[in-house]
Amino acid sequence: MRVVVTGGAGFLGSHLCERLIKRGDEVVCLDNFLTGSAANVAHLQGRAGFRLVRTDVTDYLHVVGPVDVVLHFASPASPVDYLQLPIETLKVGSIGTLHALGLAKEKAARLVLASTSEVYGDPEVHPQPETYWGHVNPVGRRGVYDEAKRFAEALTLAYRNTHGVDTGIVRIFNTFGPRMRPDDGRAIPNFIRQALAGEPVTVAGDGKQTRSICYVDDLITGILAMADSDHPGPVNIGNPHEIAMLDLARWIIELTGSESEIVHIERPVDDPTIRQPDTTLAREVLGWEPLVPVEEGLHRTIAWFRAQEQEHAFSVPPLDPQATEHILRGE
Ligand code: NAD
Ligand code: UDP
């Protein structure tokens, strides 16, 4: 298969590209490096079938040759990122999704949209099944992300119903693993970075709010199962392992062997209080369920962060931007 991955140089996108290349597919990775980096896919450069092209998907989107699948993953995803980039987030969720759907229509390809558990907002139903309509504040600060994704879902359905495009929607719940940016502001990279540095670990509010956390390898398996199916979704993909943020902070301190203390910081506005996927549908229609225990995933992620820290301590000079420009253009 020939697969276009938008946002392919991000955290999830780079894992998708890696797995697709490993199974023998061709990959066109499109990214503007807004919140991702070419370094995330540097190990794939030069591999047969892999091509990285610097593109903003909110501009006109053009790919030469046949395309079987479009995995539309471009979008800032961490609250810190999308609150700093509100207009870029709304544009990529709306105009970017329009272009990705247009590409899928032109190439008669299947498109899988990376939607999010944030479409459920601060949920009043627990755990959240796909039939739940959500509880979102459209004019709250998180509205820029939540409403962009809700719009993207509606647009995806409109292309399916009006133009017959083969589409699938996945609602992704909190995922963690190697290649998360240490400064992306999400709880797990923050806690690991802080614990490894012996700095105070910052828990928002009293830390009783929960998330359900999935190791990246499991998530990628679920996304590819959706890409290989013809199910329209939406399908929740996530690990139902639910944990309070204070307990997660304590767990990471223990696993890193850190002596960090916990400090409490202000809780962000509209921060969801509870979140857990109902994964019945994913089991039934995709035969998918997460297999990596969360503790094992945390060990692997901590090991990766440690290795990064060491690498940067003996760091090589940064790449010459002019020398890498032709690589970024996919030449
Ligand atoms: P990320 O920020 O690491 O990756 C997003 C990538 O999209 C980045 O490489 C960024 O440069 C790129 N991008 C942004 N705007 C673009 C544009 N206009 N044109 C081209 N590229 C653009 O985030 P992630 O965690 O890998 O998330 C990927 C996708 O999965 C997002 O759509 C996100 O909403 C969704 N998602 C992620 C999670 C999670 O836990 N990681 C949860 C729910 C949904
Ligand atoms: N959080 C925290 N400390 C941090 C960063 C985040 O306690 O340093 C909290 C945040 O307020 C939220 C939870 O951790 O309640 C998960 O936040 P994250 O940004 O990882 O994911 P999201 O809110 O998008 O689910």
mmCIF file of C-alpha atoms and ligand atoms in Angstrom:
data_model
loop_
_atom_site.group_PDB
_atom_site.id
_atom_site.type_symbol
_atom_site.label_atom_id
_atom_site.label_comp_id
_atom_site.label_asym_id
_atom_site.label_seq_id
_atom_site.Cartn_x
_atom_site.Cartn_y
_atom_site.Cartn_z
ATOM 1 C CA MET A 1 0.000 0.000 0.000
ATOM 2 C CA ARG A 2 1.034 3.617 -0.491
ATOM 3 C CA VAL A 3 0.130 5.598 2.615
ATOM 4 C CA VAL A 4 0.159 9.368 3.188
ATOM 5 C CA VAL A 5 0.693 10.297 6.845
ATOM 6 C CA THR A 6 -0.047 13.944 7.643
ATOM 7 C CA GLY A 7 1.728 15.041 10.814
ATOM 8 C CA GLY A 8 4.089 12.124 10.182
ATOM 9 C CA ALA A 9 7.032 13.780 11.952
ATOM 10 C CA GLY A 10 5.115 14.092 15.218
ATOM 11 C CA PHE A 11 4.968 11.698 18.162
ATOM 12 C CA LEU A 12 2.221 9.366 16.878
ATOM 13 C CA GLY A 13 2.873 10.053 13.190
ATOM 14 C CA SER A 14 6.513 8.955 13.435
ATOM 15 C CA HIS A 15 5.504 5.671 15.083
ATOM 16 C CA LEU A 16 2.916 5.137 12.339
ATOM 17 C CA CYS A 17 5.530 5.765 9.607
ATOM 18 C CA GLU A 18 7.950 3.377 11.310
ATOM 19 C CA ARG A 19 5.396 0.559 11.600
ATOM 20 C CA LEU A 20 4.170 1.040 8.012
ATOM 21 C CA ILE A 21 7.722 0.873 6.618
ATOM 22 C CA LYS A 22 8.426 -2.188 8.768
ATOM 23 C CA ARG A 23 5.446 -4.034 7.278
ATOM 24 C CA GLY A 24 6.489 -3.152 3.715
ATOM 25 C CA ASP A 25 4.206 -0.234 2.850
ATOM 26 C CA GLU A 26 5.328 2.919 1.054
ATOM 27 C CA VAL A 27 5.022 6.116 3.109
ATOM 28 C CA VAL A 28 4.728 9.762 2.132
ATOM 29 C CA CYS A 29 5.224 11.687 5.366
ATOM 30 C CA LEU A 30 3.903 15.258 5.271
ATOM 31 C CA ASP A 31 4.724 17.715 8.038
ATOM 32 C CA ASN A 32 5.404 21.411 8.568
ATOM 33 C CA PHE A 33 7.365 20.758 11.811
ATOM 34 C CA LEU A 34 5.105 23.045 13.832
ATOM 35 C CA THR A 35 5.146 20.765 16.884
ATOM 36 C CA GLY A 36 7.048 17.798 15.423
ATOM 37 C CA SER A 37 10.553 17.404 14.074
ATOM 38 C CA ALA A 38 12.451 15.795 11.200
ATOM 39 C CA ALA A 39 14.584 14.135 13.884
ATOM 40 C CA ASN A 40 11.614 11.894 14.748
ATOM 41 C CA VAL A 41 11.841 10.202 11.360
ATOM 42 C CA ALA A 42 15.590 10.638 10.732
ATOM 43 C CA HIS A 43 16.053 6.878 11.222
ATOM 44 C CA LEU A 44 13.653 6.251 8.307
ATOM 45 C CA GLN A 45 15.431 8.576 5.869
ATOM 46 C CA GLY A 46 17.038 6.535 3.113
ATOM 47 C CA ARG A 47 14.855 3.475 3.823
ATOM 48 C CA ALA A 48 13.155 2.097 0.699
ATOM 49 C CA GLY A 49 9.638 3.463 0.330
ATOM 50 C CA PHE A 50 9.979 6.383 2.782
ATOM 51 C CA ARG A 51 9.686 10.009 1.720
ATOM 52 C CA LEU A 52 9.501 13.086 3.941
ATOM 53 C CA VAL A 53 8.056 16.264 2.468
ATOM 54 C CA ARG A 54 7.807 19.563 4.309
ATOM 55 C CA THR A 55 4.214 20.699 3.683
ATOM 56 C CA ASP A 56 1.609 22.702 5.502
ATOM 57 C CA VAL A 57 -1.616 20.758 4.920
ATOM 58 C CA THR A 58 -3.642 23.956 5.271
ATOM 59 C CA ASP A 59 -2.060 24.996 1.948
ATOM 60 C CA TYR A 60 -3.058 23.178 -1.215
ATOM 61 C CA LEU A 61 -2.278 19.485 -0.749
ATOM 62 C CA HIS A 62 -0.828 17.648 -3.720
ATOM 63 C CA VAL A 63 0.709 14.186 -3.842
ATOM 64 C CA VAL A 64 2.017 12.691 -7.080
ATOM 65 C CA GLY A 65 1.044 9.087 -7.878
ATOM 66 C CA PRO A 66 -1.440 6.650 -6.395
ATOM 67 C CA VAL A 67 -2.471 6.727 -2.736
ATOM 68 C CA ASP A 68 -4.310 3.889 -0.960
ATOM 69 C CA VAL A 69 -4.675 5.357 2.520
ATOM 70 C CA VAL A 70 -4.475 8.846 4.078
ATOM 71 C CA LEU A 71 -3.810 8.893 7.824
ATOM 72 C CA HIS A 72 -4.680 12.457 8.851
ATOM 73 C CA PHE A 73 -2.720 13.108 12.055
ATOM 74 C CA ALA A 74 -1.526 16.694 11.574
ATOM 75 C CA SER A 75 -2.547 18.905 14.509
ATOM 76 C CA PRO A 76 -1.025 20.295 17.676
ATOM 77 C CA ALA A 77 -2.129 17.818 20.343
ATOM 78 C CA SER A 78 -0.848 18.812 23.775
ATOM 79 C CA PRO A 79 -2.863 21.431 25.682
ATOM 80 C CA VAL A 80 0.234 23.636 26.035
ATOM 81 C CA ASP A 81 0.790 23.468 22.251
ATOM 82 C CA TYR A 82 -2.787 24.109 21.140
ATOM 83 C CA LEU A 83 -3.298 26.910 23.635
ATOM 84 C CA GLN A 84 -0.198 28.614 22.212
ATOM 85 C CA LEU A 85 -1.313 27.871 18.632
ATOM 86 C CA PRO A 86 -5.094 28.358 18.707
ATOM 87 C CA ILE A 87 -5.537 29.562 15.121
ATOM 88 C CA GLU A 88 -3.120 27.006 13.644
ATOM 89 C CA THR A 89 -5.054 24.318 15.532
ATOM 90 C CA LEU A 90 -8.422 25.484 14.194
ATOM 91 C CA LYS A 91 -6.998 25.800 10.672
ATOM 92 C CA VAL A 92 -5.458 22.344 10.555
ATOM 93 C CA GLY A 93 -8.603 20.741 12.006
ATOM 94 C CA SER A 94 -10.823 22.489 9.463
ATOM 95 C CA ILE A 95 -8.934 23.505 6.298
ATOM 96 C CA GLY A 96 -6.276 20.811 6.771
ATOM 97 C CA THR A 97 -8.974 18.145 7.126
ATOM 98 C CA LEU A 98 -10.765 19.526 4.059
ATOM 99 C CA HIS A 99 -7.568 19.138 2.034
ATOM 100 C CA ALA A 100 -6.836 15.652 3.387
ATOM 101 C CA LEU A 101 -10.379 14.582 2.455
ATOM 102 C CA GLY A 102 -9.988 16.185 -0.982
ATOM 103 C CA LEU A 103 -6.805 14.162 -1.506
ATOM 104 C CA ALA A 104 -8.562 10.939 -0.442
ATOM 105 C CA LYS A 105 -11.445 11.725 -2.839
ATOM 106 C CA GLU A 106 -9.100 12.416 -5.763
ATOM 107 C CA LYS A 107 -7.089 9.228 -5.174
ATOM 108 C CA ALA A 108 -10.056 6.999 -4.171
ATOM 109 C CA ALA A 109 -8.154 6.324 -0.942
ATOM 110 C CA ARG A 110 -9.397 5.449 2.539
ATOM 111 C CA LEU A 111 -8.937 8.289 5.037
ATOM 112 C CA VAL A 112 -8.552 7.743 8.769
ATOM 113 C CA LEU A 113 -9.058 10.858 10.889
ATOM 114 C CA ALA A 114 -7.182 11.156 14.194
ATOM 115 C CA SER A 115 -9.919 12.480 16.438
ATOM 116 C CA THR A 116 -9.685 12.609 20.200
ATOM 117 C CA SER A 117 -11.267 11.822 23.544
ATOM 118 C CA GLU A 118 -11.466 15.626 23.904
ATOM 119 C CA VAL A 119 -14.624 15.523 21.757
ATOM 120 C CA TYR A 120 -16.265 14.246 24.963
ATOM 121 C CA GLY A 121 -15.036 17.386 26.791
ATOM 122 C CA ASP A 122 -15.440 17.170 30.580
ATOM 123 C CA PRO A 123 -17.604 14.032 30.416
ATOM 124 C CA GLU A 124 -20.733 13.406 32.427
ATOM 125 C CA VAL A 125 -20.878 9.764 31.322
ATOM 126 C CA HIS A 126 -18.177 7.360 32.505
ATOM 127 C CA PRO A 127 -16.571 5.455 30.838
ATOM 128 C CA GLN A 128 -17.227 7.166 27.513
ATOM 129 C CA PRO A 129 -18.830 5.104 24.706
ATOM 130 C CA GLU A 130 -18.809 6.427 21.127
ATOM 131 C CA THR A 131 -22.555 7.110 21.424
ATOM 132 C CA TYR A 132 -21.939 9.832 24.045
ATOM 133 C CA TRP A 133 -22.264 13.317 22.504
ATOM 134 C CA GLY A 134 -19.917 14.993 24.943
ATOM 135 C CA HIS A 135 -19.820 18.014 27.212
ATOM 136 C CA VAL A 136 -17.660 20.660 25.554
ATOM 137 C CA ASN A 137 -17.393 24.389 26.236
ATOM 138 C CA PRO A 138 -17.114 25.813 22.684
ATOM 139 C CA VAL A 139 -15.914 29.207 23.929
ATOM 140 C CA GLY A 140 -13.638 27.813 26.640
ATOM 141 C CA ARG A 141 -9.882 27.808 26.088
ATOM 142 C CA ARG A 142 -9.801 24.139 25.060
ATOM 143 C CA GLY A 143 -12.592 24.843 22.557
ATOM 144 C CA VAL A 144 -10.003 25.582 19.838
ATOM 145 C CA TYR A 145 -8.910 21.948 19.872
ATOM 146 C CA ASP A 146 -12.155 20.233 20.852
ATOM 147 C CA GLU A 147 -14.280 22.088 18.296
ATOM 148 C CA ALA A 148 -11.657 21.723 15.542
ATOM 149 C CA LYS A 149 -11.812 17.955 16.031
ATOM 150 C CA ARG A 150 -15.627 17.921 16.262
ATOM 151 C CA PHE A 151 -15.774 19.918 13.019
ATOM 152 C CA ALA A 152 -13.249 17.519 11.441
ATOM 153 C CA GLU A 153 -15.464 14.560 12.388
ATOM 154 C CA ALA A 154 -18.549 16.240 10.854
ATOM 155 C CA LEU A 155 -16.635 17.110 7.663
ATOM 156 C CA THR A 156 -15.342 13.540 7.383
ATOM 157 C CA LEU A 157 -18.907 12.222 7.611
ATOM 158 C CA ALA A 158 -20.069 14.759 5.010
ATOM 159 C CA TYR A 159 -17.402 13.565 2.528
ATOM 160 C CA ARG A 160 -18.395 9.972 3.202
ATOM 161 C CA ASN A 161 -22.107 10.619 2.688
ATOM 162 C CA THR A 162 -21.863 13.145 -0.162
ATOM 163 C CA HIS A 163 -18.841 11.922 -2.144
ATOM 164 C CA GLY A 164 -18.679 8.267 -1.090
ATOM 165 C CA VAL A 165 -15.140 8.637 0.307
ATOM 166 C CA ASP A 166 -14.137 5.586 2.383
ATOM 167 C CA THR A 167 -13.525 7.155 5.793
ATOM 168 C CA GLY A 168 -12.838 6.046 9.353
ATOM 169 C CA ILE A 169 -12.719 8.080 12.559
ATOM 170 C CA VAL A 170 -10.644 7.048 15.587
ATOM 171 C CA ARG A 171 -11.054 8.818 18.918
ATOM 172 C CA ILE A 172 -7.640 8.542 20.520
ATOM 173 C CA PHE A 173 -7.284 8.625 24.318
ATOM 174 C CA ASN A 174 -4.137 9.755 26.178
ATOM 175 C CA THR A 175 -1.129 7.962 24.709
ATOM 176 C CA PHE A 176 2.492 7.987 25.849
ATOM 177 C CA GLY A 177 5.852 6.636 24.766
ATOM 178 C CA PRO A 178 9.215 7.458 23.222
ATOM 179 C CA ARG A 179 9.444 10.585 21.045
ATOM 180 C CA MET A 180 7.072 12.699 23.112
ATOM 181 C CA ARG A 181 8.673 16.133 23.339
ATOM 182 C CA PRO A 182 10.047 16.591 26.877
ATOM 183 C CA ASP A 183 8.676 20.152 26.787
ATOM 184 C CA ASP A 184 5.248 19.434 25.277
ATOM 185 C CA GLY A 185 3.665 20.100 28.669
ATOM 186 C CA ARG A 186 1.685 16.861 28.903
ATOM 187 C CA ALA A 187 1.625 15.119 32.274
ATOM 188 C CA ILE A 188 3.764 12.070 31.461
ATOM 189 C CA PRO A 189 6.706 13.822 29.753
ATOM 190 C CA ASN A 190 6.592 16.541 32.416
ATOM 191 C CA PHE A 191 6.614 14.057 35.303
ATOM 192 C CA ILE A 192 9.406 11.929 33.776
ATOM 193 C CA ARG A 193 11.584 14.914 32.863
ATOM 194 C CA GLN A 194 11.112 16.482 36.295
ATOM 195 C CA ALA A 195 11.707 13.198 38.165
ATOM 196 C CA LEU A 196 14.885 12.431 36.201
ATOM 197 C CA ALA A 197 16.212 15.940 36.849
ATOM 198 C CA GLY A 198 15.361 15.727 40.570
ATOM 199 C CA GLU A 199 13.099 18.761 40.144
ATOM 200 C CA PRO A 200 9.694 19.172 41.822
ATOM 201 C CA VAL A 201 7.000 17.166 40.032
ATOM 202 C CA THR A 202 4.091 19.464 39.190
ATOM 203 C CA VAL A 203 0.638 18.042 39.891
ATOM 204 C CA ALA A 204 -2.271 20.231 38.805
ATOM 205 C CA GLY A 205 -4.838 20.906 41.545
ATOM 206 C CA ASP A 206 -5.280 18.113 44.068
ATOM 207 C CA GLY A 207 -4.364 15.540 41.393
ATOM 208 C CA LYS A 208 -7.602 13.577 41.795
ATOM 209 C CA GLN A 209 -8.495 14.124 38.126
ATOM 210 C CA THR A 210 -7.986 10.969 36.079
ATOM 211 C CA ARG A 211 -6.775 9.955 32.638
ATOM 212 C CA SER A 212 -6.546 6.498 31.053
ATOM 213 C CA ILE A 213 -3.149 5.972 29.510
ATOM 214 C CA CYS A 214 -2.118 3.800 26.570
ATOM 215 C CA TYR A 215 1.378 2.800 25.475
ATOM 216 C CA VAL A 216 2.104 3.982 21.932
ATOM 217 C CA ASP A 217 2.772 0.531 20.382
ATOM 218 C CA ASP A 218 -0.741 -0.629 21.282
ATOM 219 C CA LEU A 219 -2.289 2.554 19.925
ATOM 220 C CA ILE A 220 -0.491 2.197 16.568
ATOM 221 C CA THR A 221 -1.762 -1.392 16.252
ATOM 222 C CA GLY A 222 -5.311 -0.094 16.794
ATOM 223 C CA ILE A 223 -4.931 2.699 14.228
ATOM 224 C CA LEU A 224 -3.597 0.313 11.597
ATOM 225 C CA ALA A 225 -6.437 -2.133 12.314
ATOM 226 C CA MET A 226 -8.826 0.760 11.618
ATOM 227 C CA ALA A 227 -6.924 1.682 8.415
ATOM 228 C CA ASP A 228 -7.108 -1.939 7.226
ATOM 229 C CA SER A 229 -10.847 -2.211 7.973
ATOM 230 C CA ASP A 230 -13.745 -0.479 6.242
ATOM 231 C CA HIS A 231 -15.436 0.594 9.479
ATOM 232 C CA PRO A 232 -16.599 4.246 9.499
ATOM 233 C CA GLY A 233 -16.202 4.702 13.259
ATOM 234 C CA PRO A 234 -15.995 6.635 15.369
ATOM 235 C CA VAL A 235 -14.087 4.009 17.358
ATOM 236 C CA ASN A 236 -12.404 4.744 20.703
ATOM 237 C CA ILE A 237 -8.759 3.625 20.804
ATOM 238 C CA GLY A 238 -7.155 3.768 24.226
ATOM 239 C CA ASN A 239 -6.242 1.754 27.284
ATOM 240 C CA PRO A 240 -8.975 1.714 29.965
ATOM 241 C CA HIS A 241 -6.233 1.734 32.664
ATOM 242 C CA GLU A 242 -7.452 4.820 34.566
ATOM 243 C CA ILE A 243 -5.264 6.641 37.073
ATOM 244 C CA ALA A 244 -5.413 9.836 39.144
ATOM 245 C CA MET A 245 -2.651 12.333 38.273
ATOM 246 C CA LEU A 246 -1.314 12.392 41.864
ATOM 247 C CA ASP A 247 -0.944 8.586 41.795
ATOM 248 C CA LEU A 248 0.707 8.783 38.377
ATOM 249 C CA ALA A 249 3.223 11.353 39.676
ATOM 250 C CA ARG A 250 4.037 9.112 42.684
ATOM 251 C CA TRP A 251 4.377 6.059 40.409
ATOM 252 C CA ILE A 252 6.801 7.825 38.049
ATOM 253 C CA ILE A 253 8.884 9.086 40.976
ATOM 254 C CA GLU A 254 9.107 5.486 42.226
ATOM 255 C CA LEU A 255 9.923 3.982 38.817
ATOM 256 C CA THR A 256 12.671 6.535 38.137
ATOM 257 C CA GLY A 257 14.135 6.103 41.650
ATOM 258 C CA SER A 258 13.890 9.877 42.016
ATOM 259 C CA GLU A 259 13.922 11.903 45.200
ATOM 260 C CA SER A 260 11.741 14.624 43.674
ATOM 261 C CA GLU A 261 8.994 16.139 45.760
ATOM 262 C CA ILE A 262 5.488 16.750 44.517
ATOM 263 C CA VAL A 263 4.273 20.340 44.238
ATOM 264 C CA HIS A 264 0.738 21.375 43.418
ATOM 265 C CA ILE A 265 0.161 23.932 40.661
ATOM 266 C CA GLU A 266 -3.002 25.620 39.452
ATOM 267 C CA ARG A 267 -5.386 23.369 37.563
ATOM 268 C CA PRO A 268 -5.977 24.489 33.930
ATOM 269 C CA VAL A 269 -9.390 25.929 33.020
ATOM 270 C CA ASP A 270 -11.887 23.313 31.750
ATOM 271 C CA ASP A 271 -9.470 20.482 32.601
ATOM 272 C CA PRO A 272 -11.567 17.273 32.332
ATOM 273 C CA THR A 273 -12.145 15.608 35.718
ATOM 274 C CA ILE A 274 -12.420 11.992 34.576
ATOM 275 C CA ARG A 275 -11.713 10.135 31.374
ATOM 276 C CA GLN A 276 -11.842 6.480 30.404
ATOM 277 C CA PRO A 277 -12.558 4.855 27.042
ATOM 278 C CA ASP A 278 -15.263 2.271 26.616
ATOM 279 C CA THR A 279 -13.375 -0.005 24.203
ATOM 280 C CA THR A 280 -16.174 -2.514 23.527
ATOM 281 C CA LEU A 281 -16.552 -1.368 19.908
ATOM 282 C CA ALA A 282 -12.792 -1.591 19.163
ATOM 283 C CA ARG A 283 -12.804 -5.171 20.489
ATOM 284 C CA GLU A 284 -15.900 -6.106 18.495
ATOM 285 C CA VAL A 285 -15.165 -4.515 15.106
ATOM 286 C CA LEU A 286 -11.357 -4.409 15.041
ATOM 287 C CA GLY A 287 -10.509 -7.318 17.355
ATOM 288 C CA TRP A 288 -8.213 -4.818 19.096
ATOM 289 C CA GLU A 289 -7.312 -4.400 22.728
ATOM 290 C CA PRO A 290 -4.227 -2.993 24.427
ATOM 291 C CA LEU A 291 -1.615 -5.604 25.393
ATOM 292 C CA VAL A 292 1.287 -3.655 26.934
ATOM 293 C CA PRO A 293 0.861 -3.220 30.713
ATOM 294 C CA VAL A 294 1.076 0.468 31.656
ATOM 295 C CA GLU A 295 4.024 -0.188 34.003
ATOM 296 C CA GLU A 296 5.978 -1.819 31.171
ATOM 297 C CA GLY A 297 5.148 1.154 28.914
ATOM 298 C CA LEU A 298 6.327 3.582 31.580
ATOM 299 C CA HIS A 299 9.613 1.646 31.966
ATOM 300 C CA ARG A 300 10.230 1.842 28.206
ATOM 301 C CA THR A 301 9.384 5.538 28.100
ATOM 302 C CA ILE A 302 11.592 6.381 31.075
ATOM 303 C CA ALA A 303 14.466 4.439 29.456
ATOM 304 C CA TRP A 304 14.020 6.499 26.282
ATOM 305 C CA PHE A 305 13.987 9.805 28.186
ATOM 306 C CA ARG A 306 17.141 8.761 30.075
ATOM 307 C CA ALA A 307 18.898 7.919 26.795
ATOM 308 C CA GLN A 308 17.864 11.295 25.345
ATOM 309 C CA GLU A 309 19.242 13.072 28.368
ATOM 310 C CA GLN A 310 22.598 11.325 27.980
ATOM 311 C CA GLU A 311 22.699 11.973 24.258
ATOM 312 C CA HIS A 312 22.091 15.680 24.805
ATOM 313 C CA ALA A 313 24.688 15.867 27.556
ATOM 314 C CA PHE A 314 27.361 14.756 25.023
ATOM 315 C CA SER A 315 25.530 16.520 22.263
ATOM 316 C CA VAL A 316 26.784 16.871 18.699
ATOM 317 C CA PRO A 317 26.399 20.330 17.121
ATOM 318 C CA PRO A 318 22.946 20.933 15.598
ATOM 319 C CA LEU A 319 22.447 19.987 11.942
ATOM 320 C CA ASP A 320 23.238 22.627 9.355
ATOM 321 C CA PRO A 321 19.756 23.818 8.272
ATOM 322 C CA GLN A 322 20.918 24.479 4.695
ATOM 323 C CA ALA A 323 22.350 20.995 4.363
ATOM 324 C CA THR A 324 19.109 19.411 5.561
ATOM 325 C CA GLU A 325 16.787 21.628 3.519
ATOM 326 C CA HIS A 326 16.876 19.348 0.446
ATOM 327 C CA ILE A 327 16.105 16.329 2.637
ATOM 328 C CA LEU A 328 13.118 18.174 4.060
ATOM 329 C CA ARG A 329 11.901 18.870 0.543
ATOM 330 C CA GLY A 330 12.075 15.103 -0.082
ATOM 331 C CA GLU A 331 14.780 15.424 -2.748
HETATM 332 P P1 NAD B 1 2.400 15.970 17.727
HETATM 333 O O1 NAD B 1 2.299 17.415 17.990
HETATM 334 O O2 NAD B 1 3.611 15.233 18.193
HETATM 335 O O3 NAD B 1 2.239 15.666 16.167
HETATM 336 C C1 NAD B 1 1.460 16.444 15.311
HETATM 337 C C2 NAD B 1 2.251 16.684 14.039
HETATM 338 O O4 NAD B 1 1.446 17.454 13.125
HETATM 339 C C3 NAD B 1 3.535 17.481 14.274
HETATM 340 O O5 NAD B 1 4.639 16.832 13.668
HETATM 341 C C4 NAD B 1 3.257 18.834 13.610
HETATM 342 O O6 NAD B 1 4.410 19.476 13.147
HETATM 343 C C5 NAD B 1 2.297 18.421 12.516
HETATM 344 N N1 NAD B 1 1.452 19.523 12.024
HETATM 345 C C6 NAD B 1 0.701 20.398 12.742
HETATM 346 N N2 NAD B 1 0.071 21.265 11.940
HETATM 347 C C7 NAD B 1 0.410 20.915 10.669
HETATM 348 C C8 NAD B 1 0.079 21.437 9.380
HETATM 349 N N3 NAD B 1 -0.723 22.495 9.237
HETATM 350 N N4 NAD B 1 0.614 20.843 8.291
HETATM 351 C C9 NAD B 1 1.451 19.769 8.405
HETATM 352 N N5 NAD B 1 1.796 19.232 9.604
HETATM 353 C C10 NAD B 1 1.280 19.807 10.714
HETATM 354 O O7 NAD B 1 1.074 15.302 18.338
HETATM 355 P P2 NAD B 1 0.672 13.767 18.510
HETATM 356 O O8 NAD B 1 0.550 13.487 19.948
HETATM 357 O O9 NAD B 1 1.554 12.902 17.675
HETATM 358 O O10 NAD B 1 -0.786 13.780 17.897
HETATM 359 C C11 NAD B 1 -1.021 13.392 16.547
HETATM 360 C C12 NAD B 1 -2.508 13.388 16.252
HETATM 361 O O11 NAD B 1 -3.204 12.509 17.133
HETATM 362 C C13 NAD B 1 -3.162 14.786 16.404
HETATM 363 O O12 NAD B 1 -4.110 14.944 15.381
HETATM 364 C C14 NAD B 1 -3.847 14.678 17.753
HETATM 365 O O13 NAD B 1 -4.960 15.518 17.832
HETATM 366 C C15 NAD B 1 -4.235 13.206 17.815
HETATM 367 N N6 NAD B 1 -4.339 12.743 19.208
HETATM 368 C C16 NAD B 1 -3.233 12.467 19.938
HETATM 369 C C17 NAD B 1 -3.359 12.025 21.257
HETATM 370 C C18 NAD B 1 -2.162 11.659 22.098
HETATM 371 O O14 NAD B 1 -2.347 11.221 23.241
HETATM 372 N N7 NAD B 1 -0.957 11.790 21.627
HETATM 373 C C19 NAD B 1 -4.641 11.905 21.822
HETATM 374 C C20 NAD B 1 -5.744 12.239 21.044
HETATM 375 C C21 NAD B 1 -5.589 12.622 19.723
HETATM 376 N N1 UDP B 2 -1.052 17.813 34.543
HETATM 377 C C1 UDP B 2 -0.397 17.861 35.739
HETATM 378 N N2 UDP B 2 0.901 18.308 35.744
HETATM 379 C C2 UDP B 2 1.563 18.673 34.634
HETATM 380 C C3 UDP B 2 0.892 18.587 33.384
HETATM 381 C C4 UDP B 2 -0.422 18.144 33.376
HETATM 382 O O1 UDP B 2 -0.956 17.509 36.772
HETATM 383 O O2 UDP B 2 2.735 19.057 34.732
HETATM 384 C C5 UDP B 2 -2.451 17.357 34.529
HETATM 385 C C6 UDP B 2 -3.420 18.154 33.675
HETATM 386 O O3 UDP B 2 -3.932 19.244 34.389
HETATM 387 C C7 UDP B 2 -4.481 17.101 33.400
HETATM 388 C C8 UDP B 2 -3.692 15.803 33.334
HETATM 389 O O4 UDP B 2 -2.457 16.062 33.978
HETATM 390 O O5 UDP B 2 -5.389 17.036 34.487
HETATM 391 C C9 UDP B 2 -3.414 15.309 31.922
HETATM 392 O O6 UDP B 2 -2.869 16.382 31.194
HETATM 393 P P1 UDP B 2 -2.224 16.172 29.752
HETATM 394 O O7 UDP B 2 -1.815 17.510 29.265
HETATM 395 O O8 UDP B 2 -1.210 15.093 29.805
HETATM 396 O O9 UDP B 2 -3.424 15.564 28.888
HETATM 397 P P2 UDP B 2 -4.914 16.077 28.562
HETATM 398 O O10 UDP B 2 -5.326 17.122 29.553
HETATM 399 O O11 UDP B 2 -4.852 16.589 27.183
HETATM 400 O O12 UDP B 2 -5.718 14.853 28.698
#
